Amino acid sequence: MSSGSPAADLDCVASTNNGENFSLSEFFRTEATTLLGRVKPFSDYYRESRAMGLAHYGREIVSAVSNRVRVRGIDGTTREMVMFGSNNYLGLTTHPHVLGRIQQALEEFGAGVGGPPLLGGMTQLHMELERRLSIWKDTEDSLLYGSGYQANLGWVTTLLRDDDVLLYDEYNHASLYDGIALAATTTNLKAIRFAHNDTEHLERLLIRVRKGAVSPNRQIFVAVEGVYSMDGDLAPLPRISELCGEYGATLVIDDAHGTGVTGKTGRGTSEHFGMKDGVDICMGSFSKAFGMTGGFLSADREVIDYLRFCSRSYMFSAHLPITTVAGVLGGMEVIEREPERIVRLHENAVYLEAGLSALGFKTFREASIIPVRIPVDVNIRDVCKQFDDAGIFLNSIEFPAVKKDGQRLRLSVMSTHTREDLDMAIAAFEQIGRRTGIIPDVTV
Ligand SMILES: Cc1ncc(COP(=O)(O)O)c(C=O)c1O
């Protein structure tokens, strides 16, 4: 570990190619002296790409987000597409029970709360959701945040103090990186990343940290994700938890993509591994399996009490709208009553991955996210446009979101995808894959 200024130990903040952490602004720096001059290079580039149909970001959806969506194209017309670009894994956004819960809450409580939780923004439903989450996560208490992003910012900036050490997986989400950057403005915490899912590297760092000069107050934190969003792989949680126990570190897991879908009853990655305990703080998001917005932290009561009154991204932001809270509660009830949704999701993911692998695509799957590698010499934007033309809505993940040779298409599977949806995707992959030379063209 290096010493010196706090920033010297932050080897992380401006990273451009590790997991979901980057900023495009780094590519459009100019010496311009006006605001317009500063932003125009990006704006020109973006408009040009869009006009060519090569920028598939922020597509305009004109229907509910389900297994099929209606999308407006650049010519202004709309058409139906099969949706593989949403993390609405269980199709809850259109479930009648979820919609009914939201309507009932709207009638009973109105549209919103108009304030932060500690100052008049807390309702019975918010408290009920905290209680339910604590049962799901088998913890004493939980705390709702406006987003998963805020939840990550919340624990990092509130719990870490001077001389603390945070060891984190290099593929952690941007919100953790931003939390570290913000915490570094007020503490001299040391944040060190370890190679993705490399528990030997983590152990070497733990040994190094333990050997280093120790301030009596220093605490060690380890941060990982349950399911990694770009690669769809799981953290080796049992081993990481064991190491944390051995070296006296606090383990925090970001289970944004695990909550609701991973484990037999969807309680998350700990359930998947059959772990009763061994995770100190669990963070989750409602923007994935629940298809809504919002985030939370679950932990021991004293930790949550402290965060409730000291975490600025909680205290200084309005509480979640009541409709969102009701929708998440409804979603949890659906997951409990209809466990077959999770079974179906996994069957769909296995089917799609098998179909793509059989064609010769380089894929990997442990969860419901299927990344399909696109060779570095292939123009991924052009490939994505061909999928768009074929009516398949998927996400193109390219540099700087991942390393240049790690570019990929990312498909998020839903339990509501039909066999026809999945077969349409496989057929499109076959056609486009052969046309672009990603897989061998047997007809040649
Ligand atoms: C792993 C991970 N953590 C945190 C977040 C942030 O969650 P939210 O969308 O609720 O702000 C995301 C969202 O992309 C994520 O993938």
PDB file of N, CA and C in Angstrom, residues 5 29 38 81 128 131 178 195 215-216 268-269 333 358 364 367 399 411:
ATOM      1  N   SER A   5      -0.346  11.313   0.452  1.00  0.00           N
ATOM      2  CA  SER A   5      -1.642  11.993   0.480  1.00  0.00           C
ATOM      3  C   SER A   5      -2.767  10.993   0.292  1.00  0.00           C
ATOM      4  N   ARG A  29     -12.459  16.410 -23.556  1.00  0.00           N
ATOM      5  CA  ARG A  29     -11.867  17.568 -22.881  1.00  0.00           C
ATOM      6  C   ARG A  29     -11.343  18.543 -23.929  1.00  0.00           C
ATOM      7  N   ARG A  38     -17.075  24.122 -24.589  1.00  0.00           N
ATOM      8  CA  ARG A  38     -16.698  22.962 -23.784  1.00  0.00           C
ATOM      9  C   ARG A  38     -17.575  21.743 -24.100  1.00  0.00           C
ATOM     10  N   MET A  81     -40.599  -4.271 -30.453  1.00  0.00           N
ATOM     11  CA  MET A  81     -39.303  -4.956 -30.357  1.00  0.00           C
ATOM     12  C   MET A  81     -39.350  -5.943 -29.197  1.00  0.00           C
ATOM     13  N   GLU A 128     -43.239  -0.145   6.631  1.00  0.00           N
ATOM     14  CA  GLU A 128     -43.573  -1.545   6.334  1.00  0.00           C
ATOM     15  C   GLU A 128     -42.532  -2.148   5.381  1.00  0.00           C
ATOM     16  N   ARG A 131     -39.408  -3.017   7.216  1.00  0.00           N
ATOM     17  CA  ARG A 131     -39.589  -4.259   7.999  1.00  0.00           C
ATOM     18  C   ARG A 131     -39.515  -5.487   7.098  1.00  0.00           C
ATOM     19  N   ASP A 178     -17.752   6.584  -6.636  1.00  0.00           N
ATOM     20  CA  ASP A 178     -18.091   7.980  -6.311  1.00  0.00           C
ATOM     21  C   ASP A 178     -18.170   8.184  -4.795  1.00  0.00           C
ATOM     22  N   ALA A 195      -8.205  -7.514  -7.823  1.00  0.00           N
ATOM     23  CA  ALA A 195      -8.595  -8.037  -9.135  1.00  0.00           C
ATOM     24  C   ALA A 195      -9.932  -8.755  -9.011  1.00  0.00           C
ATOM     25  N   SER A 215      -3.335   2.379  13.084  1.00  0.00           N
ATOM     26  CA  SER A 215      -3.861   3.327  14.054  1.00  0.00           C
ATOM     27  C   SER A 215      -4.896   2.550  14.876  1.00  0.00           C
ATOM     28  N   PRO A 216      -5.024   2.876  16.172  1.00  0.00           N
ATOM     29  CA  PRO A 216      -5.918   2.083  17.019  1.00  0.00           C
ATOM     30  C   PRO A 216      -7.365   2.092  16.539  1.00  0.00           C
ATOM     31  N   GLY A 268     -31.606 -13.098  -2.527  1.00  0.00           N
ATOM     32  CA  GLY A 268     -30.323 -12.512  -2.893  1.00  0.00           C
ATOM     33  C   GLY A 268     -29.183 -13.514  -2.934  1.00  0.00           C
ATOM     34  N   THR A 269     -27.979 -12.983  -3.127  1.00  0.00           N
ATOM     35  CA  THR A 269     -26.820 -13.838  -3.365  1.00  0.00           C
ATOM     36  C   THR A 269     -26.457 -14.669  -2.132  1.00  0.00           C
ATOM     37  N   GLU A 333     -44.556  -9.215  -2.637  1.00  0.00           N
ATOM     38  CA  GLU A 333     -45.660 -10.167  -2.434  1.00  0.00           C
ATOM     39  C   GLU A 333     -45.795 -11.116  -3.620  1.00  0.00           C
ATOM     40  N   ALA A 358     -24.420 -22.618 -28.584  1.00  0.00           N
ATOM     41  CA  ALA A 358     -24.447 -23.643 -29.643  1.00  0.00           C
ATOM     42  C   ALA A 358     -24.104 -23.025 -30.998  1.00  0.00           C
ATOM     43  N   PHE A 364     -21.288 -16.153 -21.286  1.00  0.00           N
ATOM     44  CA  PHE A 364     -21.067 -16.658 -19.934  1.00  0.00           C
ATOM     45  C   PHE A 364     -22.326 -16.349 -19.154  1.00  0.00           C
ATOM     46  N   ALA A 367     -26.134 -15.687 -13.823  1.00  0.00           N
ATOM     47  CA  ALA A 367     -27.384 -15.071 -13.366  1.00  0.00           C
ATOM     48  C   ALA A 367     -28.277 -14.836 -14.584  1.00  0.00           C
ATOM     49  N   PHE A 399     -16.130   0.163 -24.909  1.00  0.00           N
ATOM     50  CA  PHE A 399     -15.162   1.035 -24.260  1.00  0.00           C
ATOM     51  C   PHE A 399     -15.743   2.443 -24.167  1.00  0.00           C
ATOM     52  N   LEU A 411     -27.536  -8.983 -22.746  1.00  0.00           N
ATOM     53  CA  LEU A 411     -28.959  -9.311 -22.762  1.00  0.00           C
ATOM     54  C   LEU A 411     -29.429  -9.573 -21.343  1.00  0.00           C
TER      55      LEU A 411
END
